[in-house]
Amino acid sequence: MTEVTKRILVTGGTGLVGRAIEKVVADGEGQPDEEWIFVSSRDADLTSTSETKALFERHKPTHVIHLAAMVGGLFKNIRSNLDFWRTNIHINDNVLHSAHETGVQKVVSCLSTCIFPDKTTYPIDETMVSIPIPTQIPGKVPALLNSPPRCPQIHNGPPHSSNFGYSYAKRMIDVQNRGYSEQHGRRFTAVIPTNVFGPHDNFNIEDGHVLPGLIHKVYLAKQSGSALTVWGTGKPRRQFIYSLDLARLFLWVLREYDEVEPIILSVGEEDEVSIREAAEAIAEAMEFRGELVFDTTKSDGQFKKTASNAKLRRYLPGFQFTPFREAVKETCAWFNANYANARK
């Protein structure tokens, strides 16, 4: 019998990505020396320092995948930017510091492409985040400390105004990771996925993300025989990544990726689709034959945030992403089958 040497704690373990990781592990991607522990807000309030510390002391993880966050779609962010900032700052600080204090060997946190400045060049890539970390030599001041201060390009401009609270809080994870590496030698890193979707998403029309919200809208429009109303012009473009693909990549990052620098986890630039195209793919998957109407009085949010996956491809040139329409079809089928219990 193989001895368990890795106890992997997954915060946000019952959310979209946590459920996907749990499924991928259960379907055979787990390893014999790993024990997986999926926790949610029912297990601990991660905005509480004492509850977070108690959670870590109870489970004694060697590794952490940190997914827990206050999340929401465009319109929830617009209404509650301060709440997104305060809640996520507390969660992230408590998780990372508890991991440090209890000697966790590696933490992989989840960022977002919304951390990048609204006014930037495309495609976004990791060089916009990178900054050299000084090597500590006993008795000597690191050379970088004698140089003019530099910061990653993510700090060279504000994020989009619609979700600045969430975006700034996510930026700070990268700052903390670098600090824990420089000051304590910790292996804390982060991934930057593009727009994630899949089973167990939040399909709330008002507060969810665009794709699950559209799936719910199509379901209701089909039931009532009405038109499908899409908020905005339908022109903004996004790279959507299927949650099960992202889960497989998370396992690789946890086991193999050793840089402090974040890595973008995304489909290619050529796979970017417009919101109109996404709505049409959902309508096709759910066999909706009604009219598509675009409510241009609603905000579009950020027009695009195209990301490069060139770094990921250098590491994993053969990784196969699930085709977008196939992933949409599987997600719609899950939603239809689980409508009564889906988050909505």
Coordinates of C-alpha atoms in Angstrom, one line a residue:
M1 CA 0.0 0.0 0.0
T2 CA 1.4 3.4 -1.1
E3 CA 2.0 5.8 1.8
V4 CA 0.2 9.1 1.6
T5 CA 2.8 11.9 1.4
K6 CA 0.6 14.7 0.0
R7 CA -2.5 16.1 1.8
I8 CA -4.0 18.5 -0.7
L9 CA -6.5 21.0 0.7
V10 CA -8.8 22.6 -1.9
T11 CA -10.5 25.8 -0.7
G12 CA -13.7 26.6 -2.6
G13 CA -14.0 22.9 -3.1
T14 CA -17.7 22.8 -3.9
G15 CA -17.6 25.6 -6.5
L16 CA -17.2 25.3 -10.3
V17 CA -13.5 24.5 -10.4
G18 CA -13.4 22.6 -7.1
R19 CA -16.1 20.2 -8.3
A20 CA -14.2 19.8 -11.6
I21 CA -11.0 18.9 -9.8
E22 CA -12.8 16.5 -7.6
K23 CA -14.3 14.7 -10.7
V24 CA -11.0 14.6 -12.5
V25 CA -9.3 13.1 -9.4
A26 CA -12.1 10.6 -8.9
D27 CA -12.0 9.6 -12.6
G28 CA -8.4 8.4 -12.3
E29 CA -6.1 11.5 -12.4
G30 CA -5.4 11.2 -8.7
Q31 CA -2.2 9.6 -7.5
P32 CA -1.8 6.9 -4.8
D33 CA 0.4 9.1 -2.6
E34 CA -2.2 11.9 -2.6
E35 CA -5.1 12.5 -0.2
W36 CA -7.6 15.2 -1.4
I37 CA -9.6 17.3 1.0
F38 CA -12.3 19.5 -0.5
V39 CA -13.7 22.2 1.8
S40 CA -16.3 24.9 1.5
S41 CA -17.7 27.8 3.5
R42 CA -19.6 25.3 5.6
D43 CA -16.3 24.0 6.9
A44 CA -14.8 27.4 7.8
D45 CA -15.4 31.1 7.2
L46 CA -12.2 32.0 5.5
T47 CA -12.7 35.7 6.2
S48 CA -12.1 34.8 9.8
T49 CA -8.4 34.5 10.8
S50 CA -9.1 32.1 13.7
E51 CA -11.4 29.8 11.6
T52 CA -8.9 29.7 8.8
K53 CA -6.1 28.8 11.1
A54 CA -8.2 26.1 12.8
L55 CA -9.0 24.6 9.4
F56 CA -5.3 24.3 8.5
E57 CA -4.5 22.9 11.9
R58 CA -7.3 20.3 11.7
H59 CA -6.4 19.0 8.2
K60 CA -2.6 19.7 8.3
P61 CA -2.2 20.0 4.5
T62 CA 1.1 19.7 2.7
H63 CA -0.3 21.4 -0.5
V64 CA -3.1 23.8 -1.1
I65 CA -5.2 24.7 -4.2
H66 CA -6.8 28.0 -3.2
L67 CA -10.0 28.6 -5.1
A68 CA -12.2 30.2 -2.5
A69 CA -13.4 33.7 -3.4
M70 CA -16.4 36.0 -3.6
V71 CA -17.2 35.9 -7.3
G72 CA -19.9 37.1 -9.6
G73 CA -20.8 38.3 -13.0
L74 CA -20.5 41.8 -14.5
F75 CA -23.6 43.3 -12.9
K76 CA -23.0 42.0 -9.4
N77 CA -19.4 43.4 -9.6
I78 CA -20.7 46.8 -10.6
R79 CA -23.1 46.9 -7.6
S80 CA -20.6 45.6 -5.0
N81 CA -17.0 46.5 -5.8
L82 CA -16.2 47.3 -2.2
D83 CA -17.6 44.0 -1.0
F84 CA -15.6 42.1 -3.5
W85 CA -12.4 43.9 -2.4
R86 CA -12.8 43.5 1.3
T87 CA -14.0 39.9 1.3
N88 CA -11.4 38.6 -1.1
I89 CA -8.5 40.5 0.6
H90 CA -9.5 38.9 3.9
I91 CA -9.8 35.4 2.4
N92 CA -6.6 35.5 0.5
D93 CA -4.5 36.9 3.4
N94 CA -5.9 34.4 5.9
V95 CA -5.3 31.4 3.5
L96 CA -1.8 32.3 2.5
H97 CA -0.6 33.3 6.0
S98 CA -2.1 30.1 7.5
A99 CA -0.4 28.1 4.8
H100 CA 2.9 29.8 5.7
E101 CA 2.5 29.4 9.5
T102 CA 1.6 25.7 9.2
G103 CA 4.5 24.9 6.8
V104 CA 2.5 24.1 3.6
Q105 CA 5.0 23.1 0.9
K106 CA 3.1 24.6 -2.0
V107 CA 0.1 26.8 -2.7
V108 CA -1.5 27.3 -6.1
S109 CA -4.0 30.2 -6.1
C110 CA -6.4 31.2 -8.8
L111 CA -6.2 34.7 -10.4
S112 CA -8.1 36.1 -13.3
T113 CA -7.3 37.9 -16.6
C114 CA -9.3 40.8 -15.2
I115 CA -6.2 41.7 -13.1
F116 CA -4.6 43.3 -16.1
P117 CA -5.0 47.0 -16.9
D118 CA -8.0 47.9 -19.0
K119 CA -5.8 49.9 -21.4
T120 CA -3.1 47.4 -22.4
T121 CA -1.7 45.6 -25.4
Y122 CA -2.9 42.3 -26.6
P123 CA -2.4 39.4 -26.3
I124 CA -1.9 39.5 -22.5
D125 CA 1.0 37.3 -21.4
E126 CA 3.0 36.5 -18.3
T127 CA 5.7 39.0 -19.1
M128 CA 3.2 41.6 -18.0
V129 CA 3.3 40.1 -14.5
S130 CA 6.9 39.1 -14.3
I131 CA 9.4 40.9 -12.0
P132 CA 12.8 39.5 -10.9
I133 CA 12.8 38.3 -7.3
P134 CA 16.1 39.2 -5.5
T135 CA 18.2 36.3 -4.3
Q136 CA 19.0 36.7 -0.7
I137 CA 22.8 36.2 0.0
P138 CA 23.7 36.3 3.7
G139 CA 25.5 39.5 4.6
K140 CA 24.8 41.2 1.3
V141 CA 22.0 43.5 0.0
P142 CA 20.4 42.0 -3.1
A143 CA 21.5 43.9 -6.2
L144 CA 17.9 44.6 -7.1
L145 CA 17.4 46.6 -4.0
N146 CA 20.0 49.1 -5.2
S147 CA 18.1 49.5 -8.5
P148 CA 15.2 51.9 -9.2
P149 CA 11.9 50.2 -8.1
R150 CA 10.1 48.3 -10.8
C151 CA 6.7 46.7 -10.8
P152 CA 4.9 44.2 -13.0
Q153 CA 2.9 45.7 -15.8
I154 CA -0.3 44.6 -14.2
H155 CA 0.3 47.5 -11.8
N156 CA 0.9 50.0 -14.6
G157 CA -2.8 50.9 -14.9
P158 CA -6.2 50.3 -13.3
P159 CA -8.3 47.3 -14.2
H160 CA -11.6 47.8 -15.9
S161 CA -13.9 50.0 -13.7
S162 CA -16.7 47.4 -13.7
N163 CA -14.9 45.0 -11.4
F164 CA -12.0 46.9 -9.9
G165 CA -12.6 45.6 -6.3
Y166 CA -12.3 41.9 -7.4
S167 CA -9.4 42.7 -9.8
Y168 CA -7.3 44.6 -7.2
A169 CA -7.8 41.9 -4.6
K170 CA -6.7 39.2 -7.1
R171 CA -3.6 41.3 -8.0
M172 CA -2.5 41.3 -4.4
I173 CA -2.2 37.5 -4.4
D174 CA 0.7 37.8 -6.8
V175 CA 2.2 40.4 -4.5
Q176 CA 1.9 38.1 -1.5
N177 CA 3.3 35.1 -3.4
R178 CA 6.4 37.1 -4.3
G179 CA 6.7 38.3 -0.7
Y180 CA 6.5 34.8 0.8
S181 CA 9.0 33.6 -1.8
E182 CA 11.5 36.4 -1.2
Q183 CA 11.2 36.6 2.6
H184 CA 10.4 33.0 3.6
G185 CA 11.4 30.8 0.6
R186 CA 7.8 29.6 0.1
R187 CA 6.6 27.9 -3.1
F188 CA 3.4 29.9 -3.5
T189 CA 2.3 30.5 -7.1
A190 CA -0.8 31.2 -9.1
V191 CA -2.6 30.4 -12.3
I192 CA -4.5 32.9 -14.5
P193 CA -7.4 31.2 -16.2
T194 CA -9.6 32.9 -18.8
N195 CA -13.4 32.6 -18.6
V196 CA -14.3 29.3 -16.9
F197 CA -17.6 27.4 -17.4
G198 CA -19.0 23.9 -16.9
P199 CA -21.1 21.8 -14.6
H200 CA -21.7 23.1 -11.1
D201 CA -21.4 26.7 -12.2
N202 CA -23.6 29.5 -10.8
F203 CA -26.4 29.8 -13.4
N204 CA -28.0 32.9 -11.7
I205 CA -29.0 35.3 -14.4
E206 CA -28.5 38.5 -12.4
D207 CA -25.2 37.5 -10.5
G208 CA -23.6 34.7 -12.5
H209 CA -21.1 34.9 -15.3
V210 CA -22.1 35.4 -18.9
L211 CA -22.1 31.9 -20.2
P212 CA -24.0 30.1 -17.4
G213 CA -26.4 33.1 -17.3
L214 CA -27.1 32.6 -21.0
I215 CA -27.7 28.9 -20.5
H216 CA -30.3 29.6 -17.8
K217 CA -31.9 32.3 -20.1
V218 CA -32.1 29.9 -23.0
Y219 CA -33.7 27.3 -20.8
L220 CA -36.4 29.7 -19.6
A221 CA -37.0 31.2 -23.0
K222 CA -37.5 27.7 -24.4
Q223 CA -39.9 26.8 -21.6
S224 CA -42.0 30.0 -22.2
G225 CA -41.7 30.2 -26.0
S226 CA -40.3 33.7 -25.8
A227 CA -37.3 35.4 -27.4
L228 CA -33.8 35.1 -25.9
T229 CA -32.7 38.5 -24.6
V230 CA -28.9 38.9 -24.4
W231 CA -27.6 41.8 -22.3
G232 CA -25.3 44.1 -24.3
T233 CA -24.4 44.2 -28.0
G234 CA -23.0 40.7 -28.2
K235 CA -19.8 42.0 -29.6
P236 CA -17.3 41.6 -26.7
R237 CA -15.0 38.6 -27.1
R238 CA -13.9 36.0 -24.6
Q239 CA -11.7 32.9 -24.4
F240 CA -13.8 30.3 -22.6
I241 CA -12.1 27.3 -20.9
Y242 CA -14.0 24.2 -19.9
S243 CA -13.8 23.5 -16.1
L244 CA -12.7 19.9 -16.6
D245 CA -9.8 21.0 -18.8
L246 CA -8.8 23.6 -16.2
A247 CA -9.0 20.9 -13.5
R248 CA -6.5 18.8 -15.4
L249 CA -4.2 21.7 -15.8
F250 CA -4.4 22.6 -12.1
L251 CA -3.1 19.1 -11.3
W252 CA -0.2 19.6 -13.6
V253 CA 0.6 23.0 -12.0
L254 CA 0.4 21.5 -8.5
R255 CA 2.7 18.6 -9.3
E256 CA 5.1 20.0 -11.9
Y257 CA 5.1 23.8 -12.2
D258 CA 7.8 25.3 -10.0
E259 CA 7.9 29.0 -10.9
V260 CA 6.6 31.7 -8.6
E261 CA 5.5 33.6 -11.7
P262 CA 1.8 33.0 -12.6
I263 CA 1.0 31.0 -15.7
I264 CA -2.0 31.7 -18.0
L265 CA -4.2 28.7 -18.5
S266 CA -6.3 29.3 -21.6
V267 CA -7.3 28.1 -25.0
G268 CA -5.5 29.7 -27.9
E269 CA -6.2 33.2 -29.2
E270 CA -7.7 31.7 -32.2
D271 CA -10.4 30.1 -30.0
E272 CA -11.8 33.5 -28.8
V273 CA -15.5 33.9 -29.4
S274 CA -18.0 36.7 -29.3
I275 CA -20.8 36.8 -26.8
R276 CA -23.2 36.5 -29.8
E277 CA -21.4 33.4 -31.0
A278 CA -21.5 31.9 -27.4
A279 CA -25.3 32.6 -27.3
E280 CA -25.8 30.9 -30.7
A281 CA -23.8 27.9 -29.5
I282 CA -26.0 27.6 -26.4
A283 CA -29.2 28.0 -28.5
E284 CA -28.0 25.2 -30.8
A285 CA -27.0 22.9 -27.9
M286 CA -30.4 23.4 -26.2
E287 CA -32.3 23.2 -29.5
F288 CA -33.7 26.7 -29.0
R289 CA -35.4 28.0 -32.2
G290 CA -36.6 31.4 -31.0
E291 CA -35.3 34.9 -31.8
L292 CA -32.1 36.4 -30.3
V293 CA -32.5 40.0 -29.1
F294 CA -29.7 42.2 -27.9
D295 CA -30.5 44.7 -25.2
T296 CA -28.0 47.4 -25.9
T297 CA -29.1 49.5 -22.9
K298 CA -27.1 47.0 -20.8
S299 CA -23.3 47.4 -20.3
D300 CA -20.9 45.3 -22.4
G301 CA -18.2 45.4 -19.7
Q302 CA -14.6 45.0 -21.0
F303 CA -14.6 44.5 -24.7
K304 CA -11.8 41.9 -24.8
K305 CA -8.9 40.5 -22.7
T306 CA -7.2 38.2 -25.1
A307 CA -4.6 36.1 -23.4
S308 CA -1.7 34.2 -24.9
N309 CA -1.2 30.5 -23.9
A310 CA 2.3 30.4 -25.5
K311 CA 4.0 29.7 -22.1
L312 CA 1.6 26.8 -21.3
R313 CA 2.2 25.4 -24.8
R314 CA 5.9 25.4 -24.2
Y315 CA 5.4 23.3 -21.1
L316 CA 2.5 21.1 -22.5
P317 CA 2.6 21.3 -26.3
G318 CA 0.3 18.3 -26.6
F319 CA -2.5 19.3 -24.2
Q320 CA -5.9 18.8 -25.8
F321 CA -8.7 21.3 -24.9
T322 CA -12.3 20.2 -25.2
P323 CA -13.8 22.0 -28.3
F324 CA -16.0 24.9 -27.3
R325 CA -19.2 23.7 -28.8
E326 CA -18.7 20.2 -27.3
A327 CA -18.1 21.7 -23.8
V328 CA -21.1 23.9 -24.2
K329 CA -23.2 20.9 -25.1
E330 CA -22.0 18.9 -22.1
T331 CA -22.7 21.9 -19.8
C332 CA -26.2 22.4 -21.1
A333 CA -26.9 18.7 -20.7
W334 CA -25.8 18.9 -17.1
F335 CA -27.9 21.9 -16.4
N336 CA -31.0 20.3 -18.0
A337 CA -30.5 17.2 -15.9
N338 CA -29.8 19.0 -12.7
Y339 CA -32.0 22.0 -13.0
A340 CA -33.8 21.5 -9.7
N341 CA -30.5 21.5 -7.7
A342 CA -28.3 23.7 -9.8
R343 CA -27.1 27.0 -8.3
K344 CA -29.4 29.6 -9.8

